[in-house]
Coordinates of C-alpha atoms and ligand atoms in Angstrom, one line a residue:
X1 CA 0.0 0.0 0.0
X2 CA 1.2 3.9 -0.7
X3 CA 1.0 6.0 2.2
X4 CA -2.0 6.9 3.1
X5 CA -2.3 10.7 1.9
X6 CA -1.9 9.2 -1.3
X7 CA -5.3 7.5 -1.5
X8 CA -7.0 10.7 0.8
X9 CA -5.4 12.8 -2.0
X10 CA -6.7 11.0 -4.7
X11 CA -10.3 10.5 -3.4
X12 CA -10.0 14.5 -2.7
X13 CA -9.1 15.1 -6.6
X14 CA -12.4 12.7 -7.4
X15 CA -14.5 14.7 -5.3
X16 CA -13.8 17.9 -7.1
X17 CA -14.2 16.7 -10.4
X18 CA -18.3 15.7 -9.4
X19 CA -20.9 17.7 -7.8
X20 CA -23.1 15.5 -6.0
X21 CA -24.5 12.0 -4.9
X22 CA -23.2 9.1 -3.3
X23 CA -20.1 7.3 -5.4
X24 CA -20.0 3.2 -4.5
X25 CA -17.1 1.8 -5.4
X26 CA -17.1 -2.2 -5.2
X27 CA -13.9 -4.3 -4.7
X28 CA -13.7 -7.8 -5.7
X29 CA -14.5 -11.1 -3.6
X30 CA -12.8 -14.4 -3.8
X31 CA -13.8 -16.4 -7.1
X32 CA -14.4 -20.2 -6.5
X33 CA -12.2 -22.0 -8.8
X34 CA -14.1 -25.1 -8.2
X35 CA -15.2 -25.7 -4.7
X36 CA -15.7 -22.4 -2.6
X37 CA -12.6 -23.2 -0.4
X38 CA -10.0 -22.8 -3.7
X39 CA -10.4 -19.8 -5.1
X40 CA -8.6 -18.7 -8.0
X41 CA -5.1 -16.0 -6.7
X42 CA -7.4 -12.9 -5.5
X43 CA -7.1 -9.9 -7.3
X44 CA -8.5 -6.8 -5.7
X45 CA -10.6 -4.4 -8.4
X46 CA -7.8 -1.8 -9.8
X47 CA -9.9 1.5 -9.3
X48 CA -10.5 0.1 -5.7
X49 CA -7.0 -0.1 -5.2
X50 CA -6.6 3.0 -6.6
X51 CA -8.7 5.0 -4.2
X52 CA -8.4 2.7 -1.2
X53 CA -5.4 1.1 -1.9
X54 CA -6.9 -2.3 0.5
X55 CA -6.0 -5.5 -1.2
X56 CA -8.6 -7.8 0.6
X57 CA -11.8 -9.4 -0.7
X58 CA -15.1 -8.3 -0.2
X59 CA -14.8 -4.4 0.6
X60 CA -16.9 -1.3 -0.7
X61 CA -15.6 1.9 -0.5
X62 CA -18.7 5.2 -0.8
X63 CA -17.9 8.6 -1.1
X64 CA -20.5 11.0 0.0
X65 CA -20.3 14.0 -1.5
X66 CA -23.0 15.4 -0.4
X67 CA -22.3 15.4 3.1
X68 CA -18.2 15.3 2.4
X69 CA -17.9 11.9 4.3
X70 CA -16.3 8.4 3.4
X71 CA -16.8 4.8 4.1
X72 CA -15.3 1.4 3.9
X73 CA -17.6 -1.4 3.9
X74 CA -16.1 -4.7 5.2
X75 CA -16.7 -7.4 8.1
X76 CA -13.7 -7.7 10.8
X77 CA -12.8 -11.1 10.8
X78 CA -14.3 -13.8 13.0
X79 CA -12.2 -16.1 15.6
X80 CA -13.7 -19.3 12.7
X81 CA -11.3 -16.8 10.2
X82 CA -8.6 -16.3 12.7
X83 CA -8.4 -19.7 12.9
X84 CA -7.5 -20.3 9.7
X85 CA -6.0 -17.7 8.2
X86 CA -4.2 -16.5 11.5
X87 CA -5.0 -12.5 13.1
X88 CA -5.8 -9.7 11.0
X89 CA -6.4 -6.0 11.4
X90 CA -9.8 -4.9 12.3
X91 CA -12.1 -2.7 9.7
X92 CA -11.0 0.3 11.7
X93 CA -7.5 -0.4 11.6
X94 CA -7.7 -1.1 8.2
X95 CA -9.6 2.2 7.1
X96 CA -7.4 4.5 9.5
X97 CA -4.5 2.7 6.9
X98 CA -6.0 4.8 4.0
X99 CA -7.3 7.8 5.9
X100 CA -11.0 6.8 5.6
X101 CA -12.4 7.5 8.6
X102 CA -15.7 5.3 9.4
X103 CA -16.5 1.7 8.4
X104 CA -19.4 -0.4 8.5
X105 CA -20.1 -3.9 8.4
X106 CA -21.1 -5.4 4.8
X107 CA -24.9 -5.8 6.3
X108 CA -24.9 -1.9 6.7
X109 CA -24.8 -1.5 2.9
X110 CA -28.1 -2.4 2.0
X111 CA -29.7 0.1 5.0
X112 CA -27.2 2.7 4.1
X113 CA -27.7 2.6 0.5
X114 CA -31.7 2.8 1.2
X115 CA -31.5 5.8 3.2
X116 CA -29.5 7.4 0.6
X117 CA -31.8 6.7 -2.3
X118 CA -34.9 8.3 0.3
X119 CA -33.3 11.1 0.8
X120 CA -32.8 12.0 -3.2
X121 CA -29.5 11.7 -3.4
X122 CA -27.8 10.4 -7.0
X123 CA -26.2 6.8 -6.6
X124 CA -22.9 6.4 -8.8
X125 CA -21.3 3.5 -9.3
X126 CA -18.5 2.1 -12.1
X127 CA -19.0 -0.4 -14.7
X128 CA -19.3 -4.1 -13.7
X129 CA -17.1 -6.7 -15.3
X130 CA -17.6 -9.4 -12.3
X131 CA -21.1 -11.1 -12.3
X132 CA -20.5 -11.8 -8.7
X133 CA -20.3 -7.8 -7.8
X134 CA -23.2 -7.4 -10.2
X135 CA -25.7 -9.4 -8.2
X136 CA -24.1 -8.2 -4.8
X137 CA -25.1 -4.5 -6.1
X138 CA -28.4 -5.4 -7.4
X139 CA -29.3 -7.4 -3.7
X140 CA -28.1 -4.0 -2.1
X141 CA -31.3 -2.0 -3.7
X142 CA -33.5 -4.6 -3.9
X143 CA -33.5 -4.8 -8.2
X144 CA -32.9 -7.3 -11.2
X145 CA -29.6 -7.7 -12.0
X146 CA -30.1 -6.1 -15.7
X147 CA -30.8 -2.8 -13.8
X148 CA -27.5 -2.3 -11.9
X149 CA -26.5 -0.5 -15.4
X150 CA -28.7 2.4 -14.6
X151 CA -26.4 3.7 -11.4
X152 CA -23.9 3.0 -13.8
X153 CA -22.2 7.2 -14.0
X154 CA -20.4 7.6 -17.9
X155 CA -19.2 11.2 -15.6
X156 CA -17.8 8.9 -12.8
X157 CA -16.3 6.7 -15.2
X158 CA -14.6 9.5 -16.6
X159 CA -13.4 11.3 -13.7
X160 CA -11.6 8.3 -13.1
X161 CA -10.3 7.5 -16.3
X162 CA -8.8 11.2 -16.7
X163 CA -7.1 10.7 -13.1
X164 CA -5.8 7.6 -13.5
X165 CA -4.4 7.5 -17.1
X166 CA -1.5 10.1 -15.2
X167 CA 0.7 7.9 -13.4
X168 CA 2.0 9.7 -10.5
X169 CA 5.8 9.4 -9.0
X170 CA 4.2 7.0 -7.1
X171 CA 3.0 4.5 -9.4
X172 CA 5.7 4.7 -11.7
X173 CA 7.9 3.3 -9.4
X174 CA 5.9 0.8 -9.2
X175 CA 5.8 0.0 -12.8
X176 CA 9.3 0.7 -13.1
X177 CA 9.6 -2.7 -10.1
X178 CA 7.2 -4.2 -12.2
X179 CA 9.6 -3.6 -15.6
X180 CA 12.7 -4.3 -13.9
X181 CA 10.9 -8.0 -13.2
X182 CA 9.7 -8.4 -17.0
X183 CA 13.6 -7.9 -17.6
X184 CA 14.3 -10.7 -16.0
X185 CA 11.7 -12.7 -17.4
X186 CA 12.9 -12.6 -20.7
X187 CA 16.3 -12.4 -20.6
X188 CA 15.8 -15.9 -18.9
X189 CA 13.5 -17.0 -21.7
X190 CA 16.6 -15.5 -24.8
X191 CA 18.7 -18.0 -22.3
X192 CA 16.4 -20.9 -22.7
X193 CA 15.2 -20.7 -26.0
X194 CA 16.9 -23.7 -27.6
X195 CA 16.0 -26.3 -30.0
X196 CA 14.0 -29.4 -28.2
X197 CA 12.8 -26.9 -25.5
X198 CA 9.3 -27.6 -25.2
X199 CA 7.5 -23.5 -25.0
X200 CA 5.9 -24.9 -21.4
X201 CA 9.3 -25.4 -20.1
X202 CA 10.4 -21.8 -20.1
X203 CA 6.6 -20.3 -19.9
X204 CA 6.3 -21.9 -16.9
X205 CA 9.9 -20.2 -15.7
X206 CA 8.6 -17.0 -16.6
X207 CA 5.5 -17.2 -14.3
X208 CA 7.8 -18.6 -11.5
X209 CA 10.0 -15.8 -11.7
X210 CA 7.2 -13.5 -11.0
X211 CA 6.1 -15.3 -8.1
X212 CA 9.7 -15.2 -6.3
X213 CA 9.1 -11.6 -6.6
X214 CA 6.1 -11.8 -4.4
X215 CA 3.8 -10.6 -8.1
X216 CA 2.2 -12.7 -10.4
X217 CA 1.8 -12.0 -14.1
X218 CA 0.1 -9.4 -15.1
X219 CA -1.6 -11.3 -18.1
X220 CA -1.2 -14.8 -19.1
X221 CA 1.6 -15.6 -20.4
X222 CA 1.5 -15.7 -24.5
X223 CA 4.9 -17.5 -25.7
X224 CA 4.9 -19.7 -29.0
X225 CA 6.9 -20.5 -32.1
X226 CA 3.8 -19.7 -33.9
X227 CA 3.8 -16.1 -33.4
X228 CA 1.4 -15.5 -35.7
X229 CA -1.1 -16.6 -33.5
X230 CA -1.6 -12.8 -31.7
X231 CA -2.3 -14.1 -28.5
X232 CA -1.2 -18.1 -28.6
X233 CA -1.3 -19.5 -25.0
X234 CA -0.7 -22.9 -26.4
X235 CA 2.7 -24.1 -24.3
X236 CA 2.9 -27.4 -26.0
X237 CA 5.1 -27.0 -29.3
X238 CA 8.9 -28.2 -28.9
X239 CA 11.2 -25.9 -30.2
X240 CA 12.5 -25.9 -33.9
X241 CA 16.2 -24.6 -35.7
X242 CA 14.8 -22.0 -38.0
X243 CA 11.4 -20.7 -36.0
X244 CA 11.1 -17.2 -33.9
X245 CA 10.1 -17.7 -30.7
X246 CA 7.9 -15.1 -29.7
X247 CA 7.2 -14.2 -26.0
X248 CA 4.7 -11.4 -24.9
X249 CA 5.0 -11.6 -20.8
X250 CA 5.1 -9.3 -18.1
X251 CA 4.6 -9.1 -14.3
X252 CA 2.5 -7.8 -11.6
X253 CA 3.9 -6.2 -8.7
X254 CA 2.6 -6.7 -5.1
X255 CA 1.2 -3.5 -5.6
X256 CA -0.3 -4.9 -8.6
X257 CA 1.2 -2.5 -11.6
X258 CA 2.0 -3.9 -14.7
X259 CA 5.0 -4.5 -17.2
X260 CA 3.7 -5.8 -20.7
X261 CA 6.6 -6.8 -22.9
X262 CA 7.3 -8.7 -25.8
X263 CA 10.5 -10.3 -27.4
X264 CA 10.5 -12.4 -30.5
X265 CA 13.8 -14.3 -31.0
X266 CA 15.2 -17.2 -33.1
X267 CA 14.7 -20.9 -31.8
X268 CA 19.3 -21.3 -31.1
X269 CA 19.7 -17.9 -30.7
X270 CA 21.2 -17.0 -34.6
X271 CA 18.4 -14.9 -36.4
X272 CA 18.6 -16.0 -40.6
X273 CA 18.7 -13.8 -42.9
X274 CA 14.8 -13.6 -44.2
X275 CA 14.4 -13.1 -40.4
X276 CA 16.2 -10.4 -40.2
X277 CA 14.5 -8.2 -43.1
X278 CA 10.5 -8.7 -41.5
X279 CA 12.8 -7.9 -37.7
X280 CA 14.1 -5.1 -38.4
X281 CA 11.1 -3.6 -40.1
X282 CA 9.1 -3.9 -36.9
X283 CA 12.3 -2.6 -34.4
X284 CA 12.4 0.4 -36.9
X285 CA 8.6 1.4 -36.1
X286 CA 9.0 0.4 -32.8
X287 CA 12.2 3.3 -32.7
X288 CA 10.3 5.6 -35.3
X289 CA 7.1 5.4 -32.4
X290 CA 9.1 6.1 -29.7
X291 CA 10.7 9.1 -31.4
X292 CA 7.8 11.0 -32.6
X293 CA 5.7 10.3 -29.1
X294 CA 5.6 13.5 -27.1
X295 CA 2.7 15.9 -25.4
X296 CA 0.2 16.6 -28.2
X297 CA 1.1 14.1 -30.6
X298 CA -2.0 11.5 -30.8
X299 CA -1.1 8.1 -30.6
X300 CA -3.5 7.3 -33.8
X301 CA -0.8 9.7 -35.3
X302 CA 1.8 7.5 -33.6
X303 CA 0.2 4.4 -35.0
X304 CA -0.2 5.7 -38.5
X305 CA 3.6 6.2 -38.7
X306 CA 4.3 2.7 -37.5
X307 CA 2.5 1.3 -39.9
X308 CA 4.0 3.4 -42.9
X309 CA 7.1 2.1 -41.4
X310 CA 5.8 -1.2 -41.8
X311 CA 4.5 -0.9 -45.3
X312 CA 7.6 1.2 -46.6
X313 CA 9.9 -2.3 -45.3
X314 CA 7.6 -4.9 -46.4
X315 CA 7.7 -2.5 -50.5
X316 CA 11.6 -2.7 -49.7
X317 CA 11.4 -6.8 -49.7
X318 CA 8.6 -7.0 -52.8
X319 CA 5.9 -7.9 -50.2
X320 CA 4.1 -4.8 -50.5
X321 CA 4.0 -2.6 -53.5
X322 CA 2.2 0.4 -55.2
X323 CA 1.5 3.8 -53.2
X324 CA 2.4 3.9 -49.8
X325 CA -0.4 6.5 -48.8
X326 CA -2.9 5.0 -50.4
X327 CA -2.1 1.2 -49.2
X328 CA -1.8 3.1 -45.7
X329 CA -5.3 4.8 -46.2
X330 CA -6.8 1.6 -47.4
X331 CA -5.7 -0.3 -44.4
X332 CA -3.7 -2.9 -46.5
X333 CA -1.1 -3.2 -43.7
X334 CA -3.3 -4.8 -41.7
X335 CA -2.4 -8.2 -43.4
X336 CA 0.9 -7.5 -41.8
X337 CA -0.2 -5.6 -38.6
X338 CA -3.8 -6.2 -38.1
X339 CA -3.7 -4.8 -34.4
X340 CA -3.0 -1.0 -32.6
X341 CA 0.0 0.0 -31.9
X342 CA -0.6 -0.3 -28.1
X343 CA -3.0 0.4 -25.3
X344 CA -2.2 2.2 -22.0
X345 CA -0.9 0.5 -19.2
X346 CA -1.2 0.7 -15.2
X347 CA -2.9 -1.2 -12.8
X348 CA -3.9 -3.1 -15.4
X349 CA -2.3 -4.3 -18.4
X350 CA -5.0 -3.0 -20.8
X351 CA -5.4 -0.4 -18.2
X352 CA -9.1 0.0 -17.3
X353 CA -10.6 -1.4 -20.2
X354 CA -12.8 -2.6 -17.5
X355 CA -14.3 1.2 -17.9
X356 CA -14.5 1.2 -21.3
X357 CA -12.1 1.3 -23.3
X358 CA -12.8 4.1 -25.5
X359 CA -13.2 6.3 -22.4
X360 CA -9.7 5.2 -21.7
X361 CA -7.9 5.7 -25.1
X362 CA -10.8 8.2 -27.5
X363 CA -12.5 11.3 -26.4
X364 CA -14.3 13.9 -28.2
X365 CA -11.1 15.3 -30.8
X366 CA -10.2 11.9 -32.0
X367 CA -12.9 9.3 -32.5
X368 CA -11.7 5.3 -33.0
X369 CA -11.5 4.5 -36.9
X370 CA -13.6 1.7 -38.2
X371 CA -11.2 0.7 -40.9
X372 CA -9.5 -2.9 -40.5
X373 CA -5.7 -1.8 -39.7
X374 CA -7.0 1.2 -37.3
X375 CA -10.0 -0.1 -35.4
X376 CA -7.7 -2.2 -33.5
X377 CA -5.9 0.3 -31.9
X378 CA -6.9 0.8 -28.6
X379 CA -5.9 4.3 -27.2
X380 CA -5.6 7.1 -30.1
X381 CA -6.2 10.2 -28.2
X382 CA -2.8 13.0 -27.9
X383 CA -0.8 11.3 -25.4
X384 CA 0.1 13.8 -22.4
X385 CA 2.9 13.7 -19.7
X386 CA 2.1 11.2 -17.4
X387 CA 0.6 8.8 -19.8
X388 CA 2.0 5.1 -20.0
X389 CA 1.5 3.4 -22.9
X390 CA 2.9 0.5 -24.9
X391 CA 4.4 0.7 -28.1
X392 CA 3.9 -2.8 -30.2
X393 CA 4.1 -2.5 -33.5
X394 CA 4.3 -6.2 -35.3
X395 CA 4.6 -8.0 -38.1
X396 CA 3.0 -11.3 -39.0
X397 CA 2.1 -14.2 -41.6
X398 CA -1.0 -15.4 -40.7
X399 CA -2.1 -18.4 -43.2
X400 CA -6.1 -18.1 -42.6
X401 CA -6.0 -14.5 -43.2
X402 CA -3.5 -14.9 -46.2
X403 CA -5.8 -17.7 -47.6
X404 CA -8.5 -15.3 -47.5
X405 CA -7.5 -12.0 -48.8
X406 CA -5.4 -13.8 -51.6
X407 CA -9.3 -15.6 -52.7
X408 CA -10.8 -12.0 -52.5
X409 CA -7.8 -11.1 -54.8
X410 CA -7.8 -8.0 -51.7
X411 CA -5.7 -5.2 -51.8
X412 CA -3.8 -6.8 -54.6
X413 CA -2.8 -3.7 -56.0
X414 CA -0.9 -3.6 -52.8
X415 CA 0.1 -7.0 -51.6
X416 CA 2.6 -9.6 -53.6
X417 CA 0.7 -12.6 -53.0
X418 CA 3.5 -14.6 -55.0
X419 CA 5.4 -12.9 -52.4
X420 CA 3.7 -13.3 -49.4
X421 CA 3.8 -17.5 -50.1
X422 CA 7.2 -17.4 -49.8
X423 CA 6.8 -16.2 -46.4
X424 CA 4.4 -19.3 -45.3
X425 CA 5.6 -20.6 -42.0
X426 CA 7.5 -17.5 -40.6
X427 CA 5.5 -16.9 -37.8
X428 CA 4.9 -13.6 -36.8
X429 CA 7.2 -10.6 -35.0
X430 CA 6.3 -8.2 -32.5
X431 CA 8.2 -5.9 -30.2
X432 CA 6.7 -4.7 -27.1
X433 CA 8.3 -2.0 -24.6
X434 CA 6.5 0.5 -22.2
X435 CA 6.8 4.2 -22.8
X436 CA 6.1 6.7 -20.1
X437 CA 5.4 10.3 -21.8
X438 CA 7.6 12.8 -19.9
X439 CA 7.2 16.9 -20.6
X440 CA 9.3 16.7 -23.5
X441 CA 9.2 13.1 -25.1
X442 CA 8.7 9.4 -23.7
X443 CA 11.3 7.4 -22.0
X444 CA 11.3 3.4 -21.7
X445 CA 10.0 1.9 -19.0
X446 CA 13.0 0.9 -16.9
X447 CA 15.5 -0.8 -18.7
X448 CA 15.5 -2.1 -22.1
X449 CA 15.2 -5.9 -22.9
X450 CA 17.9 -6.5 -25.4
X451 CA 16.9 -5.9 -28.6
X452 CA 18.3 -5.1 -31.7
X453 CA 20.0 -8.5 -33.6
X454 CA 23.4 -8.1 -32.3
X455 CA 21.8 -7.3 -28.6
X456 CA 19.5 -10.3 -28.4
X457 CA 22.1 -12.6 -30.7
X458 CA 24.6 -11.7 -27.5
X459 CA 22.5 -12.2 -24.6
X460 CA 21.3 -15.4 -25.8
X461 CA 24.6 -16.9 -26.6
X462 CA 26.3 -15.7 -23.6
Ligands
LIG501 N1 -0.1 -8.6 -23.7 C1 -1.2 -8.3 -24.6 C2 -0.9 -7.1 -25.3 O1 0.3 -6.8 -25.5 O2 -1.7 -6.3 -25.5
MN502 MN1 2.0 -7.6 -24.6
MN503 MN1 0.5 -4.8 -24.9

């Protein structure tokens, strides 16, 4: 947990972006995984944590603006509890923790709630994602379950969308602990990746090492010879001489902020030559992105250029040909690079798509495109200091998708398909790092994961 004046100071800010009501914010509970005794690692809600910072099941935090009072709702634990899982704080203690100063027991809500509504005030709460918290919600007023959307707040939402998409000192070094451990993750997996490896062997390395560091990962794990295969959480392939590896893995702190990187590297640790052409395509857009992303640049703009990069390389090899603009307008990259360029990054590693996601990465100037190549990226809006975003540009041969546009004779104007074939079986290439914006640019996220050729050629040979 932060100090507390962190979480008063943050719950202050939240206050004086809203005028009135009664904001309900729900943490998480324990999720069976198959008999109510096993439940699946608990992970606290992230805009819980965010304004009070407990990372313990079953809590509520309400904000009262009208009156300028807050709550935590949560039981103290009973001696049954202390028996198994030993002593804990009390609600009070807990609360005093985050500088909230009165809690209630869970069977208050329902009462509480009630008196609230009878009095007129305006019940906010955040966007649901969790069936459990859903029904919890809709038993605390007494409705159907399909009617917890109408407390749903789009200006609550916001309000916490605009605070926390700018990380404060705080958090960032958080995610630079949480960086520092994806490091480590994948330098271990450039050190494993040999042929006869099976991909389980060093995924399941990778999720150990973020559990020695008291985290977990902060997504699963996606790690495959078939890179192509976006997000491929198939483990079981053994490694070949002559495939990429690519791994897209990051950790969770104890705090729970994110690292999301990814590495793609050659099965022996020598990259070929036809590897190296579609490679250093995509670390060039990765570079060119990084460059040109600074306060007031939008990241659609950001995008756009990595996938000019993209196109101008793949024209360079005979893959792509014709205009570049108007393959770029068209959308033809997204053969190559069907997704965005990246998403923004926090507590979560999609931060807060749990919100929404276009509250998270569009507003009112720039509005998400619906053509195929540009619909997929997830944040677009101009990127301000404080901002933490990834930067993932890729590159990939995806058979299905190949099989289909070359039938529709698509974008042939554009694409080689006599060239594309002799691609089949390359897998796919992305680079992943984490940018922070800063007043006068973007830095990496802690330090960088080897990666140009000679960088990851070294590290996995030595
Ligand atoms: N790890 C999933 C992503 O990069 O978005
Ligand atoms: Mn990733
Ligand atoms: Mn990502």
């Amino acid at each position: 947990m932060f100090k507390k004046e962190v979480y008063i100071d943050r719950r202050k800010r939240l206050k004086q972006k809203l005028s009135n009501g009664l904001i309900i914010i729900p943490g998480n509970s324990e999720s069976p995984m198959n008999t109510p005794d096993n439940p699946y690692l608990f992970r606290q809600d992230s805009t819980f944590l965010y304004y009070f910072g407990l990372d313990m099941p079953d809590l509520t935090g309400v904000i009262d603006l009208d009156n300028d009072k807050e709550y935590i709702f949560g039981d103290d634990v009973s001696l049954d509890d202390i028996i198994w899982m030993g002593p804990q704080p009390s609600m009070q203690e807990l609360s005093k923790e985050v500088g909230v100063e009165n809690s209630m027991p869970v069977k208050e809500i329902p009462g509480f709630l009630k008196k609230a509504r009878d009095k007129g005030q305006k019940l906010q709460t955040i966007p649901f994602y969790r069936a459990e918290n859903m029904i919890a919600f809709a038993g605390w007023l007494d409705i159907h379950h399909k009617q917890v959307n109408d407390y749903v707040s789009e200006e609550l939402t916001r309000a916490i969308v605009e605070m926390r998409n700018i990380k404060d000192n705080y958090e960032i070094e958080e995610l630079e602990k949480a960086a520092a451990i994806g490091y480590e993750m994948h330098v271990k997996a450039m050190k494993m990746c040999k042929p006869g490896v099976y991909e389980r062997e060093i995924s399941g390395v990778l999720e150990g090492i973020t559990r020695t560091h008291d985290g977990t990962i902060s997504f699963p794990v996606i790690l495959s010879q078939h890179g192509e295969t976006l997000h491929n959480h198939y483990h079981g392939n053994m490694l070949e001489e002559g495939k990429l590896m690519l791994t897209d893995a990051g950790a969770e702190t104890n705090m729970h902020y994110a690292s999301d990187i990814t590495r793609t590297i050659p099965v022996g640790g020598k990259f070929n030559e036809r590897q190296k052409s579609i490679y250093n395509i995509v670390l060039k857009a990765n570079n060119r992105a990084r460059e040109m992303t600074k306060p007031g640049v939008s990241y659609l703009e950001v995008h756009t250029e990595a996938a000019r990069t993209i196109i101008s390389g793949l024209k360079d090899l005979g893959i792509m040909k014709g205009d570049v603009e108007e393959a770029l307008n068209k959308g033809a990259h997204a053969m190559f690079m069907p997704h965005g360029l990246g998403h923004a990054m926090g507590l979560d590693a999609h931060d807060m798509e749990a919100l929404g996601e276009d509250y998270v990465g569009y507003d009112n100037e720039i509005k998400r495109q619906s053509v195929f190549g540009f619909s997929g990226l997830r944040f677009g809006k101009r990127v301000q200091p404080g901002n933490v975003l990834t930067n993932e540009p890729g590159c990939y041969f995806i058979p299905e998708l190949i099989d289909k546009w070359e039938g529709e004779k698509k974008f042939s104007e554009h694409i080689d398909y006599k060239k594309v074939r002799e691609f089949q079986g390359f897998g796919g290439v992305r680079l992943e790092d984490d940018i922070l914006v800063t007043n006068d640019g973007c830095r990496i996220i802690g330090k960088r994961v080897p990666i140009t050729i000679e960088e990851v050629e070294k590290t996995m040979n030595s």
